[in-house]
Every structure is written in C-alpha cells, then in structure tokens.
XYZ file of C-alpha atoms in Angstrom:
667
model
C -12.580 -16.134 5.241
C -15.611 -18.431 5.355
C -19.010 -16.764 5.018
C -22.050 -18.114 6.777
C -24.248 -15.953 4.570
C -24.608 -16.082 0.799
C -23.546 -13.415 -1.666
C -26.012 -10.894 -3.118
C -27.526 -11.757 -6.521
C -28.951 -9.636 -9.338
C -32.457 -10.852 -8.470
C -32.284 -9.868 -4.818
C -33.906 -6.457 -5.217
C -37.101 -8.339 -6.092
C -37.117 -9.816 -2.577
C -37.124 -6.451 -0.835
C -39.982 -4.538 0.732
C -39.426 -0.823 0.190
C -41.202 1.429 2.695
C -42.358 4.992 2.027
C -44.966 7.654 2.892
C -45.297 7.472 6.695
C -48.466 9.275 7.817
C -49.457 9.865 11.456
C -53.099 9.425 12.398
C -54.733 12.633 13.745
C -54.524 11.461 17.375
C -50.891 10.375 16.998
C -51.549 6.846 18.235
C -50.769 5.093 14.950
C -49.361 5.673 11.505
C -49.914 4.375 7.995
C -47.274 3.682 5.371
C -46.732 2.123 1.938
C -44.748 -1.032 1.216
C -43.690 -1.702 -2.384
C -42.595 -5.185 -3.473
C -42.164 -7.247 -6.644
C -44.833 -9.958 -6.844
C -44.856 -13.413 -8.430
C -45.885 -11.868 -11.756
C -42.643 -9.860 -11.723
C -44.637 -6.658 -11.341
C -44.469 -3.952 -8.683
C -47.256 -3.814 -6.158
C -47.762 -1.374 -3.314
C -49.835 -2.043 -0.208
C -50.994 0.112 2.678
C -50.060 -0.841 6.230
C -51.188 0.488 9.601
C -49.193 0.250 12.796
C -50.315 1.112 16.298
C -47.399 2.676 18.165
C -48.008 0.323 21.093
C -47.368 -2.777 18.952
C -44.381 -4.111 17.031
C -46.300 -5.572 14.115
C -47.761 -3.468 11.290
C -51.151 -4.594 9.979
C -51.610 -4.928 6.237
C -54.580 -2.907 5.021
C -54.754 -3.591 1.290
C -54.149 -6.721 -0.767
C -53.939 -7.807 -4.386
C -51.538 -7.207 -7.269
C -52.166 -3.475 -7.467
C -50.445 -0.245 -6.565
C -52.033 1.408 -3.535
C -50.427 4.591 -2.252
C -50.799 8.127 -0.851
C -52.802 7.286 2.309
C -54.260 10.316 4.064
C -56.316 10.165 7.289
C -59.524 12.142 7.622
C -59.306 14.792 10.367
C -61.450 12.651 12.705
C -59.238 9.623 12.040
C -62.159 7.425 10.985
C -61.326 7.144 7.276
C -58.348 7.001 4.969
C -58.399 8.177 1.385
C -55.812 6.682 -0.931
C -55.112 6.165 -4.626
C -55.138 2.747 -6.251
C -54.980 1.349 -9.778
C -57.078 -1.702 -8.865
C -59.783 -0.678 -11.329
C -57.321 -0.218 -14.178
C -56.109 3.373 -13.734
C -55.311 5.283 -10.572
C -58.524 6.309 -8.807
C -59.400 7.464 -5.298
C -60.762 5.083 -2.676
C -62.076 5.478 0.875
C -61.337 2.975 3.618
C -62.670 2.952 7.194
C -59.875 2.651 9.725
C -61.832 0.032 11.670
C -61.907 -2.289 8.643
C -64.190 -3.229 5.808
C -64.009 -2.927 2.032
C -62.621 0.159 0.330
C -65.141 2.315 -1.558
C -64.229 3.810 -4.937
C -65.058 7.524 -5.052
C -63.710 8.598 -8.468
C -64.292 7.130 -11.911
C -62.376 9.689 -13.937
C -61.416 8.561 -17.430
C -57.754 9.448 -16.950
C -57.644 8.722 -13.241
C -57.297 10.792 -10.089
C -54.260 11.235 -7.850
C -52.799 13.025 -4.844
C -55.855 13.144 -2.550
C -55.849 15.354 0.554
C -58.521 16.316 3.093
C -59.781 19.751 3.992
C -59.175 20.524 7.662
C -62.881 20.070 8.517
C -63.114 16.750 6.671
C -65.907 17.918 4.377
C -63.882 17.831 1.190
C -61.180 15.804 -0.513
C -58.973 17.784 -2.878
C -57.154 15.953 -5.669
C -55.736 16.393 -9.158
C -57.000 14.868 -12.381
C -55.759 14.916 -15.967
C -58.486 16.629 -17.978
C -59.168 17.941 -21.471
C -60.398 21.505 -21.742
C -63.984 20.379 -22.419
C -64.169 17.585 -19.827
C -67.026 17.695 -17.325
C -66.002 16.412 -13.884
C -69.631 15.705 -13.040
C -69.978 13.077 -15.756
C -66.612 11.327 -15.767
C -66.801 7.653 -16.659
C -64.027 5.160 -16.203
C -63.154 3.099 -19.265
C -63.157 -0.657 -19.271
C -59.929 -2.532 -19.954
C -61.152 -3.250 -23.473
C -62.039 0.392 -24.114
C -58.618 1.550 -22.935
C -56.899 -0.999 -25.159
C -58.986 0.030 -28.176
C -58.174 3.707 -27.587
C -54.458 2.933 -27.362
C -54.580 0.992 -30.623
C -56.447 3.794 -32.359
C -53.942 6.339 -31.077
C -51.087 4.352 -32.604
C -52.683 4.822 -36.021
C -52.761 8.600 -35.722
C -49.861 10.990 -36.388
C -48.652 13.062 -33.455
C -49.077 16.783 -34.118
C -46.497 18.740 -32.115
C -46.828 22.473 -31.433
C -45.180 22.781 -28.011
C -41.464 23.064 -27.233
C -41.893 20.702 -24.296
C -43.890 17.972 -26.003
C -42.373 14.947 -24.255
C -40.875 13.903 -20.945
C -39.036 10.841 -19.772
C -41.615 10.241 -17.048
C -44.716 10.386 -19.256
C -43.626 9.999 -22.874
C -45.328 12.168 -25.486
C -47.677 14.745 -24.003
C -51.241 15.354 -25.099
C -53.471 18.367 -24.524
C -54.664 17.186 -21.125
C -53.641 19.207 -18.083
C -53.549 18.426 -14.368
C -56.475 20.252 -12.797
C -57.501 20.592 -9.168
C -60.850 19.054 -8.265
C -62.909 19.176 -5.065
C -64.935 16.177 -3.862
C -67.799 16.875 -1.437
C -67.755 13.835 0.866
C -71.339 14.175 2.123
C -73.013 14.918 -1.211
C -70.581 12.869 -3.336
C -70.231 15.640 -5.911
C -67.260 17.065 -7.808
C -66.253 20.659 -8.510
C -63.398 21.624 -10.824
C -61.464 24.532 -9.310
C -58.888 25.254 -12.027
C -59.306 25.398 -15.799
C -56.209 27.137 -17.210
C -54.296 25.449 -20.029
C -51.497 24.543 -17.637
C -50.558 21.894 -15.120
C -51.656 22.675 -11.552
C -49.681 20.986 -8.779
C -51.667 20.766 -5.543
C -49.719 21.951 -2.489
C -52.082 22.478 0.466
C -55.526 23.587 1.589
C -55.894 26.523 3.984
C -56.971 25.744 7.570
C -60.255 27.626 7.086
C -60.981 25.579 3.961
C -61.381 28.702 1.825
C -58.392 28.428 -0.534
C -56.223 25.865 -2.239
C -52.504 26.421 -2.673
C -50.950 25.145 -5.904
C -47.796 25.441 -7.998
C -47.550 25.954 -11.749
C -46.909 28.434 -14.519
C -49.950 30.274 -15.828
C -47.963 32.781 -17.897
C -48.552 33.077 -21.650
C -44.911 32.170 -22.352
C -44.927 29.166 -20.032
C -43.664 26.857 -22.795
C -40.437 28.859 -22.929
C -40.015 29.519 -19.215
C -38.323 27.329 -16.608
C -40.218 28.656 -13.651
C -42.860 27.478 -11.212
C -44.922 29.982 -9.242
C -47.197 29.573 -6.249
C -50.878 30.483 -6.502
C -54.052 30.246 -4.460
C -57.506 29.504 -5.796
C -60.569 30.580 -3.823
C -62.913 27.599 -3.497
C -66.085 29.693 -3.501
C -65.239 32.120 -6.321
C -62.486 30.162 -8.160
C -60.478 33.395 -8.197
C -56.755 32.763 -8.606
C -54.114 34.863 -6.848
C -50.422 34.728 -7.737
C -48.090 34.723 -4.700
C -44.638 34.676 -6.301
C -43.138 36.823 -9.037
C -41.970 34.353 -11.725
C -38.375 34.758 -10.584
C -37.616 31.061 -10.092
C -38.888 27.641 -9.109
C -41.005 27.332 -5.948
C -42.626 24.207 -4.519
C -43.302 22.096 -1.375
C -45.581 24.796 0.023
C -47.732 24.446 3.141
C -49.965 26.665 5.260
C -49.153 27.292 8.916
C -51.786 25.990 11.394
C -53.371 29.461 11.648
C -53.252 30.013 7.901
C -51.373 33.285 8.379
C -48.139 32.042 6.814
C -46.986 29.776 4.010
C -43.641 27.964 4.056
C -42.088 26.753 0.832
C -38.864 25.691 -0.836
C -37.337 26.932 -4.057
C -34.735 29.202 -5.585
C -34.286 31.976 -8.132
C -31.918 30.023 -10.406
C -28.844 32.068 -9.515
C -26.783 29.015 -10.479
C -29.301 27.581 -12.977
C -30.098 23.934 -12.157
C -27.246 23.785 -9.645
C -28.863 26.322 -7.311
C -29.416 25.235 -3.709
C -32.974 25.378 -2.397
C -33.902 28.143 0.015
C -36.569 28.010 2.721
C -39.052 30.875 2.540
C -41.928 32.043 4.737
C -44.659 34.088 3.083
C -46.921 36.338 5.175
C -50.445 35.848 3.811
C -51.717 39.210 5.134
C -48.845 41.459 4.071
C -47.471 39.537 1.104
C -43.946 39.842 2.506
C -41.435 37.040 2.016
C -38.681 36.067 4.437
C -35.810 33.739 3.588
C -34.800 31.668 6.637
C -31.863 29.913 4.948
C -29.771 32.901 3.907
C -26.772 31.832 5.985
C -26.949 28.103 5.245
C -24.887 26.270 2.655
C -26.478 22.865 2.141
C -29.275 21.441 0.054
C -32.807 21.307 1.466
C -34.665 18.131 0.553
C -33.485 14.601 -0.168
C -30.948 14.375 -3.020
C -29.607 10.925 -2.122
C -29.211 8.479 -5.005
C -30.169 4.828 -4.655
C -31.623 2.078 -6.817
C -34.305 0.639 -4.518
C -36.114 3.755 -3.299
C -39.632 3.297 -4.690
C -42.405 5.600 -3.526
C -42.439 9.219 -2.412
C -42.265 10.599 1.114
C -42.687 13.996 2.738
C -39.386 15.843 3.161
C -40.767 19.216 4.300
C -41.116 21.947 5.152
C -43.680 20.954 7.816
C -44.973 23.401 10.447
C -44.845 22.756 14.195
C -48.173 22.873 16.044
C -47.371 26.342 17.455
C -46.104 27.444 14.020
C -42.890 28.749 15.552
C -40.713 26.119 13.870
C -40.405 24.241 10.581
C -39.116 20.700 9.986
C -37.431 19.376 6.852
C -34.944 16.864 5.482
C -31.544 18.207 4.469
C -28.772 16.739 2.279
C -25.311 17.113 3.773
C -21.918 15.350 3.436
C -23.130 12.031 2.062
C -26.087 11.744 4.428
C -29.545 13.198 4.964
C -31.026 14.208 8.290
C -34.062 15.761 9.941
C -33.650 19.453 10.763
C -35.705 22.161 12.401
C -35.499 25.952 12.151
C -37.297 28.683 14.058
C -38.661 31.787 12.387
C -35.468 33.655 13.213
C -33.505 31.262 11.032
C -31.793 29.393 13.891
C -31.041 25.874 12.658
C -31.011 22.705 14.771
C -30.325 19.072 13.899
C -33.036 16.747 15.230
C -31.613 13.541 13.774
C -28.555 12.935 11.595
C -26.612 9.726 12.024
C -24.605 9.202 8.847
C -27.429 7.477 7.010
C -30.383 8.280 4.757
C -33.553 9.849 6.187
C -35.946 9.447 3.249
C -39.088 10.947 4.755
C -40.993 11.743 7.937
C -44.358 12.493 9.484
C -44.911 14.923 12.375
C -47.473 14.626 15.178
C -48.206 17.931 16.871
C -49.908 16.498 19.967
C -46.852 14.537 21.068
C -44.324 16.619 19.125
C -42.785 13.429 17.810
C -41.875 12.075 14.385
C -41.995 8.864 12.436
C -38.895 8.901 10.254
C -37.881 6.551 7.453
C -34.224 5.522 7.520
C -32.069 3.569 5.076
C -28.468 2.510 5.686
C -25.954 0.849 3.341
C -26.714 -2.517 4.960
C -30.439 -2.093 5.685
C -32.825 -0.977 2.913
C -35.432 0.700 5.117
C -37.172 0.891 8.456
C -39.390 3.311 10.346
C -38.441 4.799 13.704
C -40.213 6.892 16.304
C -38.280 10.036 17.240
C -39.986 11.369 20.375
C -39.934 14.887 21.797
C -36.791 14.095 23.796
C -35.137 12.937 20.527
C -35.095 9.325 21.716
C -35.127 6.944 18.756
C -37.170 3.714 18.815
C -37.360 1.300 15.901
C -40.919 0.531 14.805
C -40.474 -1.972 11.970
C -38.268 -4.935 11.101
C -38.368 -4.833 7.325
C -36.570 -7.383 5.156
C -35.459 -9.497 8.132
C -35.295 -12.732 6.157
C -33.219 -11.124 3.406
C -30.804 -9.523 5.864
C -30.309 -12.781 7.746
C -29.584 -14.605 4.496
C -27.150 -12.343 2.606
C -23.750 -10.863 3.351
C -23.671 -7.101 2.831
C -20.523 -5.003 2.645
C -20.244 -2.048 5.031
C -18.755 0.940 3.173
C -15.566 2.586 4.416
C -15.842 6.373 4.229
C -12.812 8.090 2.773
C -11.732 11.626 1.982
C -9.092 12.449 -0.592
C -7.575 15.627 -2.010
C -8.264 16.701 -5.586
C -5.570 18.174 -7.824
C -6.503 21.719 -6.850
C -6.713 20.952 -3.129
C -10.479 20.438 -2.780
C -11.506 17.630 -0.438
C -13.712 14.958 -2.002
C -15.751 12.365 -0.104
C -16.189 8.767 -1.198
C -16.902 5.216 -0.043
C -15.216 1.884 -0.643
C -16.797 -1.575 -0.453
C -14.640 -4.643 0.065
C -15.619 -7.737 -1.901
C -17.587 -10.690 -0.570
C -15.320 -13.200 1.167
C -12.512 -10.647 1.427
C -9.146 -12.143 2.370
C -6.071 -10.217 3.396
C -3.164 -10.652 1.014
C -5.294 -11.240 -2.091
C -5.599 -8.829 -5.011
C -9.064 -7.935 -6.267
C -10.406 -6.278 -9.407
C -11.907 -2.829 -8.970
C -14.969 -0.901 -10.253
C -15.438 2.874 -10.071
C -19.128 3.910 -9.977
C -20.102 7.439 -11.135
C -23.492 8.915 -10.279
C -25.849 10.804 -12.554
C -27.196 14.308 -12.201
C -24.546 15.563 -11.897
C -26.297 17.538 -9.158
C -27.145 14.617 -6.875
C -25.329 12.689 -4.152
C -24.015 9.229 -3.395
C -24.010 8.431 0.303
C -25.012 6.316 3.230
C -28.011 4.489 1.817
C -28.731 0.982 0.584
C -27.573 0.490 -3.018
C -28.232 -2.944 -4.487
C -25.979 -2.506 -7.539
C -22.984 -1.612 -5.354
C -23.595 -4.611 -3.119
C -23.961 -6.880 -6.157
C -20.591 -5.848 -7.569
C -18.969 -6.397 -4.173
C -20.670 -9.811 -4.048
C -19.143 -10.622 -7.444
C -15.672 -10.062 -6.037
C -14.962 -6.432 -6.903
C -13.675 -3.611 -4.774
C -16.271 -0.879 -5.387
C -15.526 2.835 -5.124
C -18.166 5.554 -5.363
C -17.494 9.240 -4.775
C -19.064 12.694 -4.947
C -16.884 14.721 -7.332
C -17.511 18.437 -7.742
C -20.976 19.026 -9.098
C -22.481 16.783 -6.423
C -24.890 18.035 -3.768
C -24.059 17.884 -0.086
C -20.998 20.132 0.047
C -22.266 23.658 -0.487
C -23.160 25.984 -3.341
C -19.630 26.513 -4.694
C -19.032 22.766 -4.861
C -22.246 21.854 -6.667
C -21.802 24.737 -9.123
C -18.145 23.972 -9.911
C -18.876 21.417 -12.647
C -20.888 23.798 -14.811
C -19.062 24.776 -18.009
C -16.307 22.360 -16.994
C -17.679 18.911 -17.867
C -14.710 16.616 -18.399
C -12.425 19.047 -16.581
C -11.951 19.065 -12.821
C -14.771 16.567 -12.355
C -12.715 14.126 -14.450
C -9.531 14.776 -12.460
C -11.518 14.431 -9.213
C -12.398 10.879 -10.244
C -8.879 10.046 -11.384
C -7.555 11.370 -8.068
C -9.986 9.032 -6.312
C -8.561 6.051 -8.190
C -5.009 7.197 -7.453
C -5.865 7.548 -3.772
C -7.310 4.056 -3.314
C -4.528 2.403 -5.296
C -2.040 4.057 -2.998
C -3.882 3.279 0.241
C -5.508 -0.111 -0.378
C -2.933 -2.723 -1.352
C -5.560 -5.361 -2.154
C -6.694 -3.567 -5.370
C -5.233 -4.976 -8.569
C -4.220 -1.896 -10.560
C -4.192 -3.958 -13.764
C -7.904 -4.843 -13.423
C -9.759 -1.548 -13.154
C -13.345 -1.058 -14.374
C -15.638 1.978 -14.556
C -19.377 2.461 -14.969
C -22.027 5.133 -14.554
C -25.417 6.270 -15.825
C -26.744 9.520 -17.310
C -24.104 12.126 -16.378
C -22.187 9.126 -15.026
C -22.542 7.616 -18.490
C -21.218 10.793 -20.067
C -18.261 10.682 -17.696
C -17.630 6.982 -18.432
C -17.536 7.871 -22.137
C -15.237 10.782 -21.404
C -12.895 8.669 -19.298
C -12.358 5.965 -21.915
C -11.645 8.686 -24.484
C -9.000 10.291 -22.269
C -7.229 7.431 -20.492
C -6.550 3.760 -21.090
C -6.003 2.868 -17.449
C -9.359 1.022 -17.263
C -9.582 -2.469 -18.703
C -13.399 -2.494 -18.977
C -16.183 0.087 -19.000
C -19.980 0.033 -18.982
C -21.754 3.217 -20.036
C -25.453 3.484 -19.198
C -28.177 5.809 -20.576
C -25.322 8.120 -21.505
C -24.632 11.335 -23.379
C -22.104 11.100 -26.202
C -22.930 14.093 -28.422
C -24.050 17.418 -26.975
C -24.848 18.777 -30.440
C -27.703 16.342 -30.980
C -28.640 16.169 -27.280
C -29.871 19.769 -27.514
C -32.716 18.783 -29.823
C -33.572 15.212 -28.867
C -33.626 15.236 -25.055
C -36.738 16.338 -23.188
C -34.488 18.801 -21.313
C -31.776 19.356 -23.946
C -32.842 22.820 -25.079
C -32.189 24.319 -21.633
C -29.952 21.780 -19.868
C -27.176 22.198 -22.446
C -26.993 25.935 -21.767
C -27.352 25.524 -18.014
C -24.592 22.949 -17.697
C -22.149 23.739 -20.508
C -22.671 27.487 -20.830
C -23.705 27.257 -24.501
C -26.427 25.740 -26.619
C -26.420 24.466 -30.186
C -27.366 27.857 -31.633
C -24.553 29.667 -29.846
C -21.345 27.615 -30.072
C -21.213 24.312 -31.916
C -17.439 24.162 -31.598
C -17.596 24.283 -27.809
C -20.332 21.651 -27.619
C -18.308 19.333 -29.836
C -15.297 19.764 -27.543
C -17.489 18.666 -24.621
C -18.748 15.614 -26.559
C -17.169 12.197 -25.849
C -17.946 11.257 -29.465
C -15.123 13.554 -30.577
C -12.571 11.362 -28.813
C -13.663 7.893 -29.958
C -10.412 7.301 -31.854
C -8.606 7.363 -28.493
C -10.761 4.610 -26.971
C -8.928 1.362 -26.243
C -11.098 0.203 -23.324
C -13.691 -2.502 -24.127
C -17.001 -0.649 -23.776
C -20.497 -2.007 -23.124
C -23.284 0.440 -23.995
C -26.611 -0.026 -22.148
C -29.593 2.090 -23.161
C -33.390 2.080 -22.855
C -35.398 2.277 -26.076
C -37.875 4.760 -24.546
C -35.315 6.987 -22.809
C -36.374 10.570 -23.542
C -33.920 12.158 -21.112
C -30.792 10.788 -22.809
C -32.350 9.331 -25.960
C -31.028 6.089 -27.372
C -29.539 7.854 -30.391
C -26.779 8.943 -28.016
C -25.855 5.290 -27.544
C -26.342 4.568 -31.238
C -23.900 7.257 -32.330
C -21.277 6.044 -29.901
C -21.687 2.405 -30.899
C -21.542 3.076 -34.642
C -18.448 5.259 -34.334
C -16.593 2.717 -32.187
C -17.681 -0.244 -34.280
C -16.722 1.570 -37.464
C -13.262 2.030 -35.958
C -13.197 -1.687 -35.108
C -13.078 -1.011 -31.366
C -14.205 -3.557 -28.757
C -17.799 -2.485 -28.161
C -21.225 -4.007 -27.568
C -24.656 -2.351 -27.518
C -27.599 -3.628 -25.433
C -30.995 -1.996 -26.011
C -33.749 -2.494 -23.429
C -37.271 -2.560 -24.926
C -39.803 -0.232 -23.319
C -37.245 1.116 -20.836
C -37.014 4.800 -19.928
C -34.222 6.739 -18.233
C -35.411 5.222 -14.945
C -34.533 1.647 -15.957
C -32.073 1.061 -13.095
C -34.415 2.402 -10.404
C -38.020 1.691 -11.345
C -37.852 -0.121 -14.676
C -39.537 -3.466 -15.240
C -37.993 -5.977 -12.818
C -36.992 -8.429 -15.556
C -35.226 -5.625 -17.477
C -33.449 -4.457 -14.316
C -32.165 -7.990 -13.731
C -31.000 -8.234 -17.358
C -29.189 -4.923 -17.001
C -27.328 -6.041 -13.872
C -26.404 -9.360 -15.447
C -24.946 -7.617 -18.495
C -22.843 -5.342 -16.278
C -21.509 -8.308 -14.323
C -20.912 -10.296 -17.516
C -18.831 -7.515 -19.076
C -16.652 -6.989 -16.032
C -16.204 -10.715 -15.580
C -15.108 -11.013 -19.220
C -12.547 -8.219 -19.135
C -11.485 -7.942 -15.490
C-alpha cells in the first residue's frame, strides 16, 4: 500500500497544540481556552485564546514564551484574571476583554495561582505558598538574580526532615511553606490572608453571597499520618473555619449551588483504598445532611483516561445547572469518557458519549449549552458546542497541518476472555503502510496506575510505534478503571497474578485472530505499574524477544521507604507493608526472579523520579548485569515520574528514540 502521508516521528508531539480549560463568558457569547505548544526554544508555552461563538477563528490573547493559564471571566465579562509566569514565577494578571496590556496584580515571592472571582466581582480569591510569618500586604517578587542566588544558597544547606511526607514527585523536597487562601480586593488593590493553619488549603469555591470560601485539606493534628482530605468553609469576615466532612475519606471538586443552599462534591471513604470509585455527594448547607446520588452507579466519576499529550487541566465536574436541579460531570466508562448529568433524585442521563475522550467542559446557564473538549485516537483535541438540544458543532480546527501531513492508525477495539472468564477490553493498531499477507513485529503496551484507563484518546507513543512498523496492542487488564468497582479492585493483593494472565491472554487472543503478527517478534513495554508488570513478565515468560521497562518498580521492600507514596501504597495495593510481611513483599518483587530473565531488557528511568525512585532501576540493572544478562540502563537527568507526559521535550524525544532503537535492534 502506498501512503500519501508520512509516518509519525518521535518529534511530532512538539508540533501539536494541546487545548485545555474551556471557560464560557458570563453572557455565553464566547469562551476562552488555553493552548499549550512547544516553542523554538524547546520549551512549553501556554497562551490564552478567545473565540466568539459566531466565528470559526479563535483570537489569540497572550503572546511570548511564557505559560499563561487558568483564565476566569469577571462576572460582568469585562475582565479576565489569569496566572502567568512571565515575570519569573506564576503571578496573577488582569486583562480587559476588549484588549490592551495585561496588568500584574500580585508580586508574591513564591507566586500566586488558581484565581477565581467572587460572584459580585469585588474580590479575586487565590492560593499562595506562604511561610508562617509571611505578610501578604508586603510581598515582594524576587528578581531573576535573587531567585538564582537563593537556589544556590539552598544547595549549600542540609535538608532537615521531620515529616513523613517530606517529598513528592510533583514538587520535589517540601519546605515549611503551605498553600494559603488569599483575598484580593479589586477596587482597593489590597490583600487579606484568610487561612493560616500549618496545612495546605485547596481552594474549591466561593459562596454566591460572597461570605464564605470553600476549601479542601486536612487540618487535623495527625495529618502527616492520615490519607484523608476534608471539606471546610472559612468565613471571609471573621476567618472562622467550619469543618463539613468527618475525616472519613477523601473529598474534593466541591462547588456551591447557585443559591448557596447546597454543595456538590466528589470523593469516597476508601472502602477499597486507592481503588475506590468516586461518589457524587450533595451537602445541605442549612441542615448539614449529606446525600449520595451515585449509590446505584458502578463507574468512575472524573477523567481517568491515560494519554501522553494531555497538557493542562480542565473542569470535569460536578457543575450545577442554573436551576440547581441537576449536576454535570465527566465520567470514565469502557475505554471512553463522556459528559453526564444527574438530577437530585439520582437519575442519570448521558449528554454526550461517543467512544472518545471528553477531557473537560464549560457550562453556560443562560443557553443551557456546553463547550466540551474532545480527543480521539486520530485527532489530539478540539472544542465543540453541545447545545440544549444536544446538537454538536465543532468550534476549532486544531492541528490541521499536522493531521493533513501524517498518517495515523485508527485503533480496532477488541474484547477477549481472561482465564477466569472475565471480559477484557483492548485496542490494536496496524502498522504504517500495512499490507495484507505480510508479517509484522508486535509490541504490547501496559499502562501505569494500575487504577487508570487506556482508551479512545490520542496517544503519540502508540502512533509512533505503529509508524515504525509494529502492531501495537494496549488493553485494560483488571485493576483498570472503566469497568466497575469489582474490576478495578481485583488487582489488589494480586499483583503479578490475574493481571499478568489477563495480559498473556490478550497476546494469545491477537496471535490467534490476527495472522499478520509475527509470533517470533514480540515486544513489551510499560511505565510505573506498567514497568513493574514488564519486569514481572520477563521474569515469568520468555515469549517476548525485547522489553523496555520505564520508571518501574522492581523491589517492593525498598519501595516502601524511598517512594513518596511507598509507606501507604504498598499496604493499599499488596495488602502488606515492609513492617508486616517482608516475605510476601519479596514474592511480589520482580527482582526476585531476575535469574529467569532471558529477554533483552532496556531500563529507562528519570533521575528525579520520587514516585518510583531511580534506585528501583539501579537494583534491577545491577542484578541483571551481574548475571551477565542482556540489559541496558538509560538515566534521564532532571526527569521526574512525569517524563513521558510533561517532561522536557528534548528528554521525551530521547526516551522515544531509545524505545524505538531497542525494539528495532531485537525485533
């Protein structure tokens, strides 16, 4: 077959515009959004765009090599507040919707983020990282030179650790600063700090009457040892804090109803630890009573789709209707996400679900319509208008040049039966230039989590492997989201058990049903939990001729103490921690089975990965090399656990090239 379009390359993700954060204007006539790209300096930049719903062409609002995000319209629609790092760290800026230069409104030393307006437009509420003795009225932004000097001085000082949770993959080593909620008076240009507790405060919403702020956090004395997140309100006038939930679980994504009488929120009480499905709750502000609307549902609320080009956050709900008789949210179900609504009696309705990835939405009460963001396996992103009759109209034409230039493989959805009779969903990509009668090498991709979901979204890495001539298979073995509570919980305490046989059954199924796969040239790769499973596979079967393990787990005994989540994740997922059963943890560890490994293995790991620290890769490499196995270790400087998704572009390209090189060498 002759292709008129070229094959995908490792560098192609740098040519994409990734859309996020759609935000309706108050009158519903236009919407703002964020577009993230990789610039000529090989750095990410994010710009704000505005599109009138009567036109087909969005208008770019911000420019320069900075990250601008989180646009929020003032209630009168005349201004937009947003966050930008154009001054060096993320600060808040005001922009008139009719044009002109943006005005900087915060100069906080450690920046300011997540701005939102009060309903009357008099205040902007935001969060800032503050020390206990910081004064918000005299915050001064550092110069580039001052920031550099402070960083150099910090490197010379030892880190004194007193907290159990002293690091995180997202932020590195923590300091004593905490996220506090701050109020900005727009007219008087003054700041008021509303929270002061030695805890992180996550802004959620402001009440319609402007009297209280809703936030999430843990203000308990034993917060360092607890895996909970409660909801609280803080009274703006008195700064009095009221606790709304009872420390029974993790609660978030909270929002006031238009009248302020109710609060909707997501969360769960950890009945299945980290594998627990979210519930949708409504809290009565006057009575304090809580109602669960999702009692009879069996799917995950929110967006749990995995991809490698989804930069930027977007609202996924719950969002109140204008009459506060319904709630809207994104749900994760059978390899796709959709937009759902529910009334206060718990009656569920699908507003939009079309076997693709809805990654966010904005709701306009006046027209009762939505702007929704959609990604498909062959189209990275676009925005659509979903009107009150559920008619869908495309608003943007993102990445047109890229899509006209490259050949993308449309996945074939398949369902196969596991050894114990469970049905497992997966997808298969045929290689670029596919020809009937030819045999092709094969790569099995395994997702991380494990409580996440592969599905109908754009995935550059998958397309790249198909472009390199491989048949690509990706599946959702038990432990994945999208198939109900029993399914997502089934992997716990059984790592390397039925999840492993689910994957082997997938390979058996495609070899039996797709004659163009060369069974003598099988490869496997995965990251995080997928890296663990890659390690497990090569220690338990020699059917694969090449393997690439990424940011993996090899030894659960050491993982307990070195990972930012190890001290609880080990117990949650395996049923035991280091202090309870070392024998069991060793049995779960791929490192135990290294003598069985005959598959050439490439180990990829980020130097600054605090989720699955690089010592996991080091142990595996040393053991295999000591046994004179075929192994190679690639360490990525400065890279965290997020290397494949939001790491430095040049490191992401290097990573993809190493994967392709290894499979080309051995397959």
